[in-house]
PDB file of C-alpha atoms in Angstrom:
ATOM      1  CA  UNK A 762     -36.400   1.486  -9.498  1.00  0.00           C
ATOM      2  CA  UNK A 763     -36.375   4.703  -7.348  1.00  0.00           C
ATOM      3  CA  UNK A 764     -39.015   6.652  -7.294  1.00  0.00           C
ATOM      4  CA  UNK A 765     -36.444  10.093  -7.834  1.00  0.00           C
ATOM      5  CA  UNK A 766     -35.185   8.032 -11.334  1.00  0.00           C
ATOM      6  CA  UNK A 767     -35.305   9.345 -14.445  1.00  0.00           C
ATOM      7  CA  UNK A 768     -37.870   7.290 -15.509  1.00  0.00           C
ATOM      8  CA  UNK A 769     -40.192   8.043 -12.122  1.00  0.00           C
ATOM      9  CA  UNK A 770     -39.338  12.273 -13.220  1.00  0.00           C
ATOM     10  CA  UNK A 771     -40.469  11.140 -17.307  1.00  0.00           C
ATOM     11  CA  UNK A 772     -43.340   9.313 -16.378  1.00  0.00           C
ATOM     12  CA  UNK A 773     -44.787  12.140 -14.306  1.00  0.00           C
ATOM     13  CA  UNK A 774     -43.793  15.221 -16.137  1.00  0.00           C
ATOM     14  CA  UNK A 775     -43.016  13.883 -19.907  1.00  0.00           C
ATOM     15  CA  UNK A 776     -43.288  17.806 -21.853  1.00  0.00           C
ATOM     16  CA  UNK A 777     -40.608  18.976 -19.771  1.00  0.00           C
ATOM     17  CA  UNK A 778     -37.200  19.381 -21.541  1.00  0.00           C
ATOM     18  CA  UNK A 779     -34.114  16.859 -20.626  1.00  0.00           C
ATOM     19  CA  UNK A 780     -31.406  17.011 -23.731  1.00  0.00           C
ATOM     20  CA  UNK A 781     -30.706  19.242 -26.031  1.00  0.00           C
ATOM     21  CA  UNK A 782     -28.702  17.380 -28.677  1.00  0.00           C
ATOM     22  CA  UNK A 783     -25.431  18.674 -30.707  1.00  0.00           C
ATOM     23  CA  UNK A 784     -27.776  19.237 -33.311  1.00  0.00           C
ATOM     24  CA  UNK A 785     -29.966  21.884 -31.184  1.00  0.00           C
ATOM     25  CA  UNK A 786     -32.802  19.207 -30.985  1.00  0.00           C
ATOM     26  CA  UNK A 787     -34.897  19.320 -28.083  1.00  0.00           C
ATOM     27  CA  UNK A 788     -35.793  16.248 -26.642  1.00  0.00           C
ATOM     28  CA  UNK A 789     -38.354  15.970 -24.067  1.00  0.00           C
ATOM     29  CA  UNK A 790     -38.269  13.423 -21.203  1.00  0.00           C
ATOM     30  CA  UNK A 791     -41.159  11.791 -22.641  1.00  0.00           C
ATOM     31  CA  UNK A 792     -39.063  11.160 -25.792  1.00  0.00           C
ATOM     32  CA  UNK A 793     -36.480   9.956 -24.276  1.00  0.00           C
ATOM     33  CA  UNK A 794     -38.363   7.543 -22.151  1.00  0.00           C
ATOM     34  CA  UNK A 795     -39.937   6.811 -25.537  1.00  0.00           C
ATOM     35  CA  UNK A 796     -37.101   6.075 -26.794  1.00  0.00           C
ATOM     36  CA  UNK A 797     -35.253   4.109 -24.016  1.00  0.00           C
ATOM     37  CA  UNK A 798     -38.271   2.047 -24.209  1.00  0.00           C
ATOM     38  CA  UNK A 799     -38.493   0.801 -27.758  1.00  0.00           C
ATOM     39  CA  UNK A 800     -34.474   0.433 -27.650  1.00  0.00           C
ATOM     40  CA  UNK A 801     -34.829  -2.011 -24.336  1.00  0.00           C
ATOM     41  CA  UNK A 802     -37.448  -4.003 -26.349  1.00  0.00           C
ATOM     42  CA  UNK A 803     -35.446  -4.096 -29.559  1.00  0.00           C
ATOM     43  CA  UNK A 804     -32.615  -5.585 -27.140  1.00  0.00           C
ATOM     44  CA  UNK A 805     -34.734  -8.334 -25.507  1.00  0.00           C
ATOM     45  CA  UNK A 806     -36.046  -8.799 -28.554  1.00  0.00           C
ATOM     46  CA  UNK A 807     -32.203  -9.801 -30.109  1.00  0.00           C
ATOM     47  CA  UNK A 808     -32.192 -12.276 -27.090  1.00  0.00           C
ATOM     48  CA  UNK A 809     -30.249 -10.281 -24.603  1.00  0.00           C
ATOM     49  CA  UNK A 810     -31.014 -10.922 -21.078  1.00  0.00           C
ATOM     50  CA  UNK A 811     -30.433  -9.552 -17.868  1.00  0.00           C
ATOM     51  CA  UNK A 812     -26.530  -9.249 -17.085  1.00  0.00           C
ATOM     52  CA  UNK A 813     -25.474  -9.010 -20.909  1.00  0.00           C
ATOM     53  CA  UNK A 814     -23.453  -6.217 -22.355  1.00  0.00           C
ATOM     54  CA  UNK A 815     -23.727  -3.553 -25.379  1.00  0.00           C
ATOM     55  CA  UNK A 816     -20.372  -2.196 -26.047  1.00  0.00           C
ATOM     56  CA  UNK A 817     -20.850   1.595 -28.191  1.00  0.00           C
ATOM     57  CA  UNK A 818     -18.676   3.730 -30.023  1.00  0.00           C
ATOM     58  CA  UNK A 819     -20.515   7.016 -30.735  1.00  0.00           C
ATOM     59  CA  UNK A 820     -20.360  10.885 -30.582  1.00  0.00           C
ATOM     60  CA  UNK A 821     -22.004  13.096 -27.874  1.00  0.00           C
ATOM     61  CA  UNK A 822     -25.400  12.214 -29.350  1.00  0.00           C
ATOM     62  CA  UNK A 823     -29.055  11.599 -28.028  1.00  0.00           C
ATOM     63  CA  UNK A 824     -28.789   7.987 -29.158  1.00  0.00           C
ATOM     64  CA  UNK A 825     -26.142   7.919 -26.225  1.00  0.00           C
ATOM     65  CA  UNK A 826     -28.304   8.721 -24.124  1.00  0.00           C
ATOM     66  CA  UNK A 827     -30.962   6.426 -24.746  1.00  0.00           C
ATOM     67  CA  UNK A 828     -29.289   3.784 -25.346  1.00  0.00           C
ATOM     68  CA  UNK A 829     -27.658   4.237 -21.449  1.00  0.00           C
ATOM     69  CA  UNK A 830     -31.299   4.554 -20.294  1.00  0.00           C
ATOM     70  CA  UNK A 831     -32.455   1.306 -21.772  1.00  0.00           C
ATOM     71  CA  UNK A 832     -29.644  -0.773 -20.920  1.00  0.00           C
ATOM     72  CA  UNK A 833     -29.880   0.752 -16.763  1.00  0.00           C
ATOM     73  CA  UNK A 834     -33.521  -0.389 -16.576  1.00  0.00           C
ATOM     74  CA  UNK A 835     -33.249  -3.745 -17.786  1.00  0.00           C
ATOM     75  CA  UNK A 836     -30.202  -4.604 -15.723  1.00  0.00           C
ATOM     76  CA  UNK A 837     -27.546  -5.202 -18.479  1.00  0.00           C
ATOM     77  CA  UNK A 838     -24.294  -3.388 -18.975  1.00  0.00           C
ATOM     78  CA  UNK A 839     -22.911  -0.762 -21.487  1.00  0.00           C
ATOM     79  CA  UNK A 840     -19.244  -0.520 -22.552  1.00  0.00           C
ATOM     80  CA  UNK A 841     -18.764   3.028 -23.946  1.00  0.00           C
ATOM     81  CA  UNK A 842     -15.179   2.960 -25.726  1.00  0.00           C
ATOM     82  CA  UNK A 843     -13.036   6.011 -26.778  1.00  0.00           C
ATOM     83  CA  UNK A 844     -13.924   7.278 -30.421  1.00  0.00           C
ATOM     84  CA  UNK A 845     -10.120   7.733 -30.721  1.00  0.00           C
ATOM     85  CA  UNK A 846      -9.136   4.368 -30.639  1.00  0.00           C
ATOM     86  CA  UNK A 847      -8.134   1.721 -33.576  1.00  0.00           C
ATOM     87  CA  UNK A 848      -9.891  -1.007 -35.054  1.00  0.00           C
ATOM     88  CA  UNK A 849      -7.779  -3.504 -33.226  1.00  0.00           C
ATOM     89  CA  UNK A 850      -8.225  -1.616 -29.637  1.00  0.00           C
ATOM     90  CA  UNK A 851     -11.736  -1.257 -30.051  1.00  0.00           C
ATOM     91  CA  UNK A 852     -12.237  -4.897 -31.241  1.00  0.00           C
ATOM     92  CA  UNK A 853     -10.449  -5.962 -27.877  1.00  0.00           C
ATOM     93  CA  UNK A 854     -12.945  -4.188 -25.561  1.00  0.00           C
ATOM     94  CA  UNK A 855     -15.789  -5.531 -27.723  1.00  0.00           C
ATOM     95  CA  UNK A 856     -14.695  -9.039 -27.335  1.00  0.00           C
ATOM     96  CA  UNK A 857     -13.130  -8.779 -23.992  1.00  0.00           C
ATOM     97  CA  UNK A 858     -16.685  -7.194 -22.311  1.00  0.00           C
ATOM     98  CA  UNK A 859     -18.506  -9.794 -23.889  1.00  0.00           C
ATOM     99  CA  UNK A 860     -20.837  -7.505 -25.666  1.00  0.00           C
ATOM    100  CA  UNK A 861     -23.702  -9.108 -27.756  1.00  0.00           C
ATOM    101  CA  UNK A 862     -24.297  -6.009 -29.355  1.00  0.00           C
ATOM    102  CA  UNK A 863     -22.482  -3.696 -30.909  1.00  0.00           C
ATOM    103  CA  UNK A 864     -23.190   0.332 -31.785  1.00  0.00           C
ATOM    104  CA  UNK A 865     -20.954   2.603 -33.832  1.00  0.00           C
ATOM    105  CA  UNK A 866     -21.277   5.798 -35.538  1.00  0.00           C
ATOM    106  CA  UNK A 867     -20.672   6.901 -39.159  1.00  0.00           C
ATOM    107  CA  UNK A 868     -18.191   9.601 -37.693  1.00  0.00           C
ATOM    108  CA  UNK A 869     -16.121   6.832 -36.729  1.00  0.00           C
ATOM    109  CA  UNK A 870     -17.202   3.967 -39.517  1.00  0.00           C
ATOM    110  CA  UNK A 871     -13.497   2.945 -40.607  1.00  0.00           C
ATOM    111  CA  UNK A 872     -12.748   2.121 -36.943  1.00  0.00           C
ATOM    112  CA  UNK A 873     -15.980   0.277 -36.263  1.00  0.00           C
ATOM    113  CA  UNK A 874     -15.881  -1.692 -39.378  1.00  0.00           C
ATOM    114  CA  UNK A 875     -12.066  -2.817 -38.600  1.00  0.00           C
ATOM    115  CA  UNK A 876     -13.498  -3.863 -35.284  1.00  0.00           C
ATOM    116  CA  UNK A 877     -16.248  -5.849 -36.751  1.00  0.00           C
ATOM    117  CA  UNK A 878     -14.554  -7.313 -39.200  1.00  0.00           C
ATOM    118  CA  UNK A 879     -12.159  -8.276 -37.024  1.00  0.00           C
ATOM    119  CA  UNK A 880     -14.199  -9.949 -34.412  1.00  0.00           C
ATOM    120  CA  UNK A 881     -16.458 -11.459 -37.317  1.00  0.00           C
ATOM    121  CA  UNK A 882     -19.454  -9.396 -35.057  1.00  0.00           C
ATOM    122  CA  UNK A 883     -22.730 -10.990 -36.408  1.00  0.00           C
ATOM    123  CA  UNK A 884     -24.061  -8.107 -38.548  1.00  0.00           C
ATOM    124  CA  UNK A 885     -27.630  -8.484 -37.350  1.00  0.00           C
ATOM    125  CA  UNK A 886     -25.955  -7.413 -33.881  1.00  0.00           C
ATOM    126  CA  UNK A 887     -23.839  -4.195 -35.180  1.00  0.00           C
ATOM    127  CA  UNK A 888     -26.270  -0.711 -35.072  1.00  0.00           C
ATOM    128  CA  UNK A 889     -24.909   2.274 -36.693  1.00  0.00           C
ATOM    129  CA  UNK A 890     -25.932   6.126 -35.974  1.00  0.00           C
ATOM    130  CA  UNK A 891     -25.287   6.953 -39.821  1.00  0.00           C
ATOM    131  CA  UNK A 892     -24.665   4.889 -42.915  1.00  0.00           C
ATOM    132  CA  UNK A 893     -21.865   2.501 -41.525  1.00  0.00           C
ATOM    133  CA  UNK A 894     -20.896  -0.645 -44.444  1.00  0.00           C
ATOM    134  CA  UNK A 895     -21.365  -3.847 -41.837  1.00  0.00           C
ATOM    135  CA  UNK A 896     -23.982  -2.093 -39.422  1.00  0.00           C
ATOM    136  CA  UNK A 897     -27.691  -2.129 -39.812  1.00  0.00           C
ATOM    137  CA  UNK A 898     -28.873   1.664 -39.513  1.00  0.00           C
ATOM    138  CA  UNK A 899     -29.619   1.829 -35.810  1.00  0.00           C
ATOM    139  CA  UNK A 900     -33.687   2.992 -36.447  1.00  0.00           C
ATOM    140  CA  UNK A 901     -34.135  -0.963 -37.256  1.00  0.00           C
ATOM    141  CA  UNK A 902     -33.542  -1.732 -33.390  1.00  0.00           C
ATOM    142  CA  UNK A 903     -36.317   0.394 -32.952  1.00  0.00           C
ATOM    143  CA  UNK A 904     -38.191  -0.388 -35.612  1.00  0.00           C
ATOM    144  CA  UNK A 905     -42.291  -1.417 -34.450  1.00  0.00           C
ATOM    145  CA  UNK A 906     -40.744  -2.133 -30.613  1.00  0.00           C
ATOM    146  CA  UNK A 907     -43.575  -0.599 -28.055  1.00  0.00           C
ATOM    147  CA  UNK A 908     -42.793   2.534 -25.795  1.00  0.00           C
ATOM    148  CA  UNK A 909     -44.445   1.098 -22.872  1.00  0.00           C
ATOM    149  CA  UNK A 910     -41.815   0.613 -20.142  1.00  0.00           C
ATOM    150  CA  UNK A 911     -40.141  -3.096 -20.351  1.00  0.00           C
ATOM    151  CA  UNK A 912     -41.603  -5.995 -17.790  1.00  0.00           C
ATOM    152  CA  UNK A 913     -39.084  -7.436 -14.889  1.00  0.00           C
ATOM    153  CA  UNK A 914     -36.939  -4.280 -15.168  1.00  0.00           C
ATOM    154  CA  UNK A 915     -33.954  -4.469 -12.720  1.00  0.00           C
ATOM    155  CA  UNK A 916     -30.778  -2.074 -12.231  1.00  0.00           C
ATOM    156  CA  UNK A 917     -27.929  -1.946 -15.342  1.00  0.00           C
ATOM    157  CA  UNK A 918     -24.723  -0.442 -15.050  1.00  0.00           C
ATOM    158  CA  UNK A 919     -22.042   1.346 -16.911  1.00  0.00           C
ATOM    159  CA  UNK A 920     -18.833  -1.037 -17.861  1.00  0.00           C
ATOM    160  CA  UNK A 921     -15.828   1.256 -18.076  1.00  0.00           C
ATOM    161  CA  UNK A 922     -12.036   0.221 -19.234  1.00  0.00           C
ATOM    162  CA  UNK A 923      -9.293   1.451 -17.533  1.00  0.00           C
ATOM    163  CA  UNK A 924      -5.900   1.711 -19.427  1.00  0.00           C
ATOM    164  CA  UNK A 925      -4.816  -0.960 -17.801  1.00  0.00           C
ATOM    165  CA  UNK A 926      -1.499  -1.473 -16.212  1.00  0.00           C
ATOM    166  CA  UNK A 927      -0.395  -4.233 -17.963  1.00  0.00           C
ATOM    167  CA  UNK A 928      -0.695  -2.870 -21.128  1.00  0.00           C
ATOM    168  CA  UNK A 929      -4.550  -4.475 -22.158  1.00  0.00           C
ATOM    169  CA  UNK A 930      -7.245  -2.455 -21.320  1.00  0.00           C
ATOM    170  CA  UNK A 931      -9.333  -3.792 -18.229  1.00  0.00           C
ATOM    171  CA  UNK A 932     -13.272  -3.706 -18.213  1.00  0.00           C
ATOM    172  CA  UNK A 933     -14.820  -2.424 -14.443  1.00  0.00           C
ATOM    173  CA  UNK A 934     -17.974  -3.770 -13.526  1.00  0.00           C
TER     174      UNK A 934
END
């Protein structure tokens, strides 16, 4: 990992202010890092490995945000999909990225629940931000995981999805 990372920046100066959320809460980079931390554990601990993807469906939150930050340090992939689509569209980029775990967000429950239902997404895989019928509440992931920074920690990317010109969304690793 570079030394000019976020992580390298967190680890030496963790009081100093990185996000402030929609809600007006400041978040620190030490609580981020904090954060990215126990949700990179939480991950490994599910069994995902290097080179496996999340896919999420969320608002501009800080769980966003720390979810990308624990999936880029342990070298797996996130697939952020537009909070405007359907059930059926997002249960194609879910399947079709190969995600092993799978994030939603109250705000958008109906669409996220279509999607899992659809897919038949092992529950004990779905996180919600918010009450979400089908989702575990996404504090569980986090639930007694260290903050300590996760061992053999290797590059992870962001998996976008075009629109596709033949009508299917394509994923872009």
């Amino acid at each position: 990992m570079s030394e000019m990372g976020f992580w390298s920046f967190a680890q030496r100066d963790p009081d100093k202010l990185a996000l402030v959320d929609p809600q007006e809460r400041l978040w620190t980079r030490g609580e981020l890092l904090a954060a990215a931390n126990r949700i990179a554990h939480g991950l490994r601990a599910l069994g995902l490995e290097k080179g496996d993807c999340v896919a999420l469906v969320l608002e501009n939150c800080a769980e966003f945000y720390q979810i990308h930050l624990a999936v880029t340090q342990i070298g797996m992939y996130m697939t952020p999909i537009n909070n405007h689509l359907t059930g059926p569209e997002i249960a194609y980029i879910v399947k079709d990225s190969g995600a092993k775990v799978f994030f939603g967000s109250a705000k958008f429950a109906e669409a996220c629940q279509a999607a899992r239902d659809e897919l038949d997404f092992p529950k004990d895989h779905c996180f919600a931000v918010g009450a979400t019928n089908g989702f575990r509440p996404f504090e569980e992931l986090l639930a007694g995981q260290p903050d300590t920074l996760p061992e053999d920690r290797s590059a992870g990317q962001v998996m976008n999805y075009t629109s596709g010109t033949t009508g299917r969304p394509k994923g872009v690793r």
